[in-house]
Coordinates of C-alpha atoms in Angstrom, one line a residue:
M4 CA 58.3 -119.4 17.3
P5 CA 57.7 -123.1 18.1
I6 CA 58.0 -124.3 21.7
T7 CA 59.7 -127.5 22.8
P8 CA 59.3 -129.1 26.3
A9 CA 63.0 -128.4 26.9
S10 CA 62.7 -124.7 26.1
A11 CA 63.4 -122.1 28.7
R12 CA 60.1 -120.5 27.7
L13 CA 58.4 -123.1 29.8
A14 CA 59.2 -121.1 32.9
D15 CA 57.5 -118.0 31.5
I16 CA 54.3 -119.9 30.6
A17 CA 54.3 -121.8 33.9
A18 CA 54.6 -118.6 35.9
H19 CA 51.9 -116.8 33.9
A20 CA 49.5 -119.8 34.3
G21 CA 50.4 -120.4 37.9
V22 CA 51.3 -124.1 37.3
S23 CA 54.5 -126.2 37.2
E24 CA 56.7 -126.5 34.1
A25 CA 55.8 -130.2 34.2
T26 CA 52.2 -129.3 33.7
V27 CA 53.0 -127.0 30.8
S28 CA 54.9 -129.8 29.2
R29 CA 52.0 -132.2 29.6
V30 CA 49.7 -129.7 27.9
L31 CA 52.0 -129.0 25.0
N32 CA 52.5 -132.7 24.4
G33 CA 48.8 -133.6 24.7
K34 CA 49.3 -135.8 27.7
P35 CA 46.4 -136.8 29.9
G36 CA 45.9 -135.9 33.6
V37 CA 45.4 -132.1 33.3
A38 CA 42.2 -130.5 34.4
A39 CA 40.3 -128.6 31.6
A40 CA 40.6 -125.3 33.5
T41 CA 44.4 -125.8 33.9
R42 CA 44.8 -126.7 30.3
E43 CA 42.9 -123.5 29.2
A44 CA 45.1 -121.4 31.5
V45 CA 48.3 -122.8 29.9
L46 CA 47.0 -122.2 26.4
A47 CA 46.0 -118.7 27.3
A48 CA 49.6 -118.1 28.7
I49 CA 51.0 -119.4 25.4
D50 CA 48.9 -116.9 23.5
V51 CA 49.7 -114.0 25.8
H52 CA 53.5 -114.5 25.4
G53 CA 53.1 -114.7 21.6
Y54 CA 54.3 -118.3 21.2
E55 CA 53.0 -120.6 18.5
R56 CA 50.8 -123.4 19.7
P57 CA 51.6 -127.0 18.7
V58 CA 49.6 -128.1 15.7
K59 CA 47.2 -130.4 17.6
L60 CA 46.5 -127.7 20.2
R61 CA 45.8 -125.1 17.4
Q62 CA 43.3 -127.4 15.9
R63 CA 41.5 -127.9 19.2
S64 CA 41.1 -124.1 19.5
E65 CA 39.1 -123.8 16.3
G66 CA 35.7 -124.4 18.0
L67 CA 34.6 -127.7 16.6
V68 CA 32.2 -129.6 18.8
G69 CA 31.4 -133.3 17.9
L70 CA 27.9 -134.7 18.1
I71 CA 27.6 -138.5 18.0
T72 CA 24.1 -139.8 17.4
P73 CA 22.6 -143.2 16.6
E74 CA 21.0 -143.9 13.2
L75 CA 18.9 -141.1 11.8
D76 CA 15.9 -143.3 10.8
N77 CA 14.1 -142.2 14.0
P78 CA 13.2 -138.6 13.3
I79 CA 13.7 -137.6 16.9
F80 CA 17.5 -137.9 16.5
P81 CA 17.7 -135.4 13.6
A82 CA 15.4 -133.1 15.6
L83 CA 17.7 -133.2 18.6
A84 CA 20.8 -132.7 16.4
Q85 CA 19.2 -129.7 14.8
V86 CA 18.5 -128.0 18.1
I87 CA 22.1 -128.7 19.4
A88 CA 23.7 -127.6 16.1
Q89 CA 21.8 -124.3 16.0
G90 CA 22.7 -123.6 19.6
L91 CA 26.4 -124.3 19.0
T92 CA 26.4 -122.2 15.9
R93 CA 24.8 -119.2 17.7
Q94 CA 27.7 -119.4 20.2
G95 CA 30.3 -119.4 17.5
Y96 CA 31.1 -123.1 17.4
T97 CA 31.0 -125.5 14.5
P98 CA 29.0 -128.7 15.1
V99 CA 30.4 -131.9 13.5
L100 CA 27.7 -134.6 13.2
A101 CA 28.9 -138.2 13.4
T102 CA 26.2 -140.8 12.9
Q103 CA 26.4 -144.5 13.8
T104 CA 24.9 -146.8 11.1
P105 CA 24.4 -150.5 11.1
G106 CA 27.6 -152.1 9.9
G107 CA 29.3 -148.7 9.9
S108 CA 31.6 -146.9 12.3
T109 CA 31.3 -147.7 16.0
E110 CA 31.0 -145.0 18.7
D111 CA 34.6 -145.6 19.7
E112 CA 35.7 -145.1 16.0
L113 CA 33.7 -142.0 15.7
T114 CA 35.1 -140.6 18.9
E115 CA 38.6 -141.3 17.8
M116 CA 38.0 -139.6 14.5
L117 CA 36.6 -136.5 16.2
V118 CA 39.5 -136.3 18.7
D119 CA 42.0 -136.6 15.8
R120 CA 40.3 -133.6 14.2
G121 CA 40.8 -131.6 17.3
V122 CA 37.2 -131.1 18.6
T123 CA 36.9 -129.0 21.7
G124 CA 34.2 -131.3 23.1
I125 CA 31.8 -134.1 22.3
I126 CA 28.0 -134.5 22.9
F127 CA 26.9 -138.2 23.0
V128 CA 23.2 -139.0 22.3
S129 CA 21.9 -142.4 23.3
G130 CA 25.4 -143.8 23.2
L131 CA 27.1 -146.7 25.0
H132 CA 26.7 -144.8 28.2
A133 CA 23.1 -145.8 28.2
D134 CA 23.9 -149.5 27.8
T135 CA 24.4 -151.1 31.3
T136 CA 26.5 -153.9 29.8
A137 CA 29.0 -151.5 28.2
D138 CA 32.5 -150.7 29.5
M139 CA 32.4 -147.2 30.9
T140 CA 36.1 -146.8 31.1
R141 CA 36.1 -145.5 27.5
Y142 CA 34.8 -142.2 28.8
D143 CA 37.5 -142.0 31.5
K144 CA 40.1 -142.3 28.8
L145 CA 38.4 -139.5 26.8
R146 CA 38.5 -137.2 29.8
A147 CA 42.2 -138.1 30.3
Q148 CA 42.8 -136.8 26.8
G149 CA 41.4 -133.4 27.9
V150 CA 38.3 -133.7 25.8
P151 CA 35.1 -132.6 27.7
Y152 CA 31.8 -134.3 27.0
V153 CA 28.1 -134.3 27.8
L154 CA 25.8 -137.3 27.7
L155 CA 22.1 -137.5 26.7
D156 CA 19.6 -140.3 27.3
G157 CA 21.0 -142.7 29.8
Y158 CA 22.5 -142.0 33.2
T159 CA 25.1 -143.9 35.1
P160 CA 26.9 -142.9 38.3
D161 CA 30.0 -144.5 36.9
I162 CA 30.7 -141.5 34.7
K163 CA 31.5 -138.1 36.1
A164 CA 30.0 -135.8 33.5
P165 CA 26.8 -133.7 32.9
F166 CA 23.8 -135.9 31.9
I167 CA 20.7 -134.7 30.1
S168 CA 17.6 -136.9 30.4
P169 CA 13.9 -136.9 29.9
D170 CA 11.8 -138.2 32.8
D171 CA 11.0 -141.7 31.3
R172 CA 9.2 -142.8 34.4
E173 CA 6.9 -139.8 34.2
A174 CA 6.3 -140.4 30.5
M175 CA 4.9 -143.9 31.3
Q176 CA 2.8 -142.5 34.1
L177 CA 1.2 -140.0 31.7
A178 CA 0.5 -142.6 29.1
V179 CA -1.0 -145.2 31.4
T180 CA -3.0 -142.7 33.3
H181 CA -4.5 -141.4 30.0
L182 CA -5.5 -144.9 28.9
A183 CA -6.8 -145.9 32.3
T184 CA -9.0 -142.7 32.3
L185 CA -10.4 -143.8 29.0
G186 CA -11.5 -147.1 30.6
H187 CA -8.7 -149.4 29.5
T188 CA -7.5 -152.1 31.9
K189 CA -5.5 -154.4 29.6
I190 CA -2.7 -152.0 28.8
G191 CA 0.5 -153.4 27.4
L192 CA 4.0 -151.9 27.0
A193 CA 6.1 -152.4 23.8
V194 CA 9.7 -151.4 24.7
G195 CA 13.3 -151.9 23.6
P196 CA 16.0 -154.2 25.0
G197 CA 16.2 -154.3 28.7
R198 CA 19.9 -153.5 29.1
F199 CA 19.3 -149.8 28.3
V200 CA 18.8 -147.3 31.1
P201 CA 15.9 -145.5 29.4
V202 CA 14.1 -148.8 28.9
Q203 CA 14.6 -149.7 32.6
R204 CA 13.2 -146.4 33.7
K205 CA 10.2 -146.7 31.4
I206 CA 9.5 -150.2 32.8
E207 CA 9.8 -148.8 36.4
G208 CA 7.3 -146.0 35.6
F209 CA 4.9 -148.4 33.8
V210 CA 5.0 -151.0 36.6
A211 CA 4.5 -148.4 39.3
T212 CA 1.5 -146.8 37.5
M213 CA -0.2 -150.1 36.7
A214 CA 0.2 -151.2 40.3
D215 CA -1.2 -147.9 41.5
R216 CA -4.2 -148.0 39.0
F217 CA -5.1 -151.6 39.0
G218 CA -3.5 -153.1 42.1
L219 CA -1.2 -155.4 40.1
S220 CA 2.0 -156.7 41.5
A221 CA 5.3 -155.8 39.9
E222 CA 5.8 -159.4 39.0
E223 CA 2.4 -159.7 37.3
V224 CA 3.1 -156.6 35.2
E225 CA 6.7 -157.5 34.2
K226 CA 5.8 -161.0 33.2
G227 CA 2.4 -160.4 31.5
Y228 CA 2.2 -156.9 30.3
I229 CA 5.6 -156.0 28.8
R230 CA 7.1 -157.2 25.5
H231 CA 10.7 -156.4 24.5
S232 CA 11.7 -155.8 20.9
L233 CA 13.8 -153.4 18.7
F234 CA 13.3 -149.6 18.6
T235 CA 12.0 -149.8 15.1
L236 CA 8.7 -149.9 13.2
E237 CA 9.2 -153.7 12.7
G238 CA 10.1 -154.1 16.4
G239 CA 6.9 -152.3 17.4
Q240 CA 4.9 -154.5 15.1
A241 CA 6.3 -157.7 16.5
A242 CA 5.8 -156.6 20.1
A243 CA 2.3 -155.3 19.5
S244 CA 1.3 -158.5 17.7
E245 CA 2.1 -160.5 20.8
L246 CA 0.1 -158.1 23.0
L247 CA -2.8 -158.2 20.7
D248 CA -2.8 -162.0 20.6
D249 CA -3.1 -161.8 24.4
G250 CA -6.2 -159.5 24.3
F251 CA -4.7 -156.2 25.1
T252 CA -6.9 -153.2 24.1
A253 CA -4.3 -150.5 24.6
I254 CA -0.5 -150.4 23.9
V255 CA 2.0 -147.9 25.1
C256 CA 5.1 -147.8 22.9
A257 CA 8.7 -146.7 23.8
S258 CA 9.0 -144.7 20.6
D259 CA 6.8 -143.3 17.9
M260 CA 8.4 -145.6 15.4
M261 CA 7.3 -148.6 17.5
A262 CA 3.8 -147.1 17.8
L263 CA 3.5 -146.9 14.0
G264 CA 4.5 -150.6 13.9
A265 CA 1.8 -151.3 16.6
I266 CA -0.8 -149.6 14.4
R267 CA 0.3 -151.7 11.5
A268 CA 0.0 -154.9 13.6
A269 CA -3.5 -153.9 14.7
R270 CA -4.6 -153.4 11.1
S271 CA -3.1 -156.7 10.0
C272 CA -5.3 -158.4 12.6
G273 CA -8.4 -156.6 11.2
L274 CA -8.5 -154.2 14.2
R275 CA -9.2 -150.5 14.0
V276 CA -7.2 -147.8 15.7
P277 CA -8.6 -146.3 18.0
E278 CA -12.0 -148.0 17.9
D279 CA -10.7 -151.4 18.8
V280 CA -7.2 -150.7 20.0
S281 CA -5.6 -147.5 21.4
V282 CA -1.9 -146.8 20.8
V283 CA 0.3 -144.2 22.5
G284 CA 3.8 -143.4 21.2
Y285 CA 6.8 -141.6 22.7
D286 CA 8.9 -138.7 21.2
D287 CA 6.5 -136.6 19.1
S288 CA 8.8 -135.8 16.2
Q289 CA 7.7 -133.3 13.7
L290 CA 5.6 -135.4 11.3
I291 CA 3.8 -137.6 13.9
A292 CA 0.8 -135.3 14.0
F293 CA 0.1 -136.2 10.4
T294 CA 0.0 -140.0 10.6
D295 CA -3.2 -142.0 10.1
P296 CA -4.6 -141.6 12.7
P297 CA -2.7 -138.7 14.2
L298 CA -0.7 -140.3 17.0
T299 CA -1.3 -139.7 20.6
T300 CA 2.1 -139.6 22.1
V301 CA 4.3 -138.4 25.0
R302 CA 6.4 -135.4 23.8
K303 CA 10.0 -135.7 24.6
P304 CA 11.3 -132.2 25.7
V305 CA 13.8 -132.1 22.7
H306 CA 14.2 -128.3 22.6
A307 CA 14.9 -127.9 26.3
M308 CA 17.2 -130.9 26.3
G309 CA 19.2 -129.7 23.3
Q310 CA 19.6 -126.2 24.8
A311 CA 20.8 -127.7 28.1
A312 CA 23.3 -129.9 26.3
V313 CA 24.8 -126.9 24.5
R314 CA 25.0 -124.9 27.8
A315 CA 26.6 -127.9 29.6
I316 CA 29.3 -128.6 26.9
L317 CA 30.2 -124.9 26.6
D318 CA 30.6 -124.8 30.4
E319 CA 32.8 -127.9 30.3
I320 CA 34.9 -126.4 27.5
A321 CA 35.3 -123.1 29.4
G322 CA 36.5 -125.0 32.4
T323 CA 33.7 -123.6 34.6
G324 CA 32.2 -127.1 34.7
A325 CA 28.5 -127.9 34.7
P326 CA 27.6 -130.0 37.7
H327 CA 28.5 -133.7 37.1
S328 CA 25.0 -134.9 37.8
E329 CA 21.8 -135.6 35.9
F330 CA 19.5 -132.8 34.6
V331 CA 16.0 -134.3 34.1
F332 CA 13.3 -132.7 31.9
H333 CA 9.6 -133.3 32.1
P334 CA 7.7 -134.8 29.1
E335 CA 4.2 -133.8 28.0
L336 CA 1.2 -135.9 26.9
V337 CA -0.2 -134.9 23.5
V338 CA -3.6 -136.4 22.9
R339 CA -4.6 -136.9 19.2
G340 CA -6.5 -139.6 17.3
S341 CA -5.0 -142.9 18.1
T342 CA -6.6 -143.3 21.6
A343 CA -10.3 -143.7 22.5
S344 CA -12.5 -145.2 25.1
G345 CA -11.9 -148.8 26.1
P346 CA -14.3 -151.6 25.8
R347 CA -17.4 -151.3 28.1
V348 CA -17.4 -153.8 30.9
T349 CA -20.9 -155.0 31.8
P350 CA -21.5 -155.9 35.4

């Protein structure tokens, strides 16, 4: 039997859930301002009393979890999506993948679409939360709708939610230390736009390690050793071309796609990798070991991050609540064939 906010049955549900009738009414009408645990208690009371849930609430109970990712051109995003999807499926949930494409749907449009379809929660990968210039109130509005979420790649204290991140600073420390050990001193960084949190952290790690290894000031490194571009093969090629023109013998790249662009840039200049120029990537997606040469890279802890994202969103959905803080995972250096000893310096 359907329930209306005016029904006397509100009292039964409120008593069973231990909340006010006004709270029950807010839940039944999909109004914001109700904690996830309280919402679940009201829904459980509805079920116990044998009442029929409103259509929107029935849809939300079907176990759909949204996953919003950037474009899938970078293989690391499909790899992460696969880990998350498998984890959700094993727990009885149905993952719904929504991908942003150039000129296609925006993150806000994809979020609205998923909410309209009654998802129980959403996992955002490298979304607007990672952009320091974006308006973070969009996430407050989503929480007010009673939709829990987890955020990957890009932390901000302005959003109260579980964050899953790789240690981008440590990634740069691993890459620079490896190249310095090989004898390189002219080590450049090809990285994405500076407004993104992961980029800022990579720069911090790169600057700190270059200062520690070579006694360079932060200003020297930021002005002379770093080139910003796009997180694409073409972006890596453009940034690497500038670094190569300035005499750099080793290049650390913020993604494997950028690293492949750096290798292309070196070859277009008549340089050999790794004999003349060493290149280090970041991500280590599945096919990177089979490039020419096989790419030395810093492996992003995709499996651990994906599993943590699944655990966190399920805790949020259950109302037990993962800590609203950042979970940071350690990367790993994988040495292959794109790095070699630097030029010998004669005294």
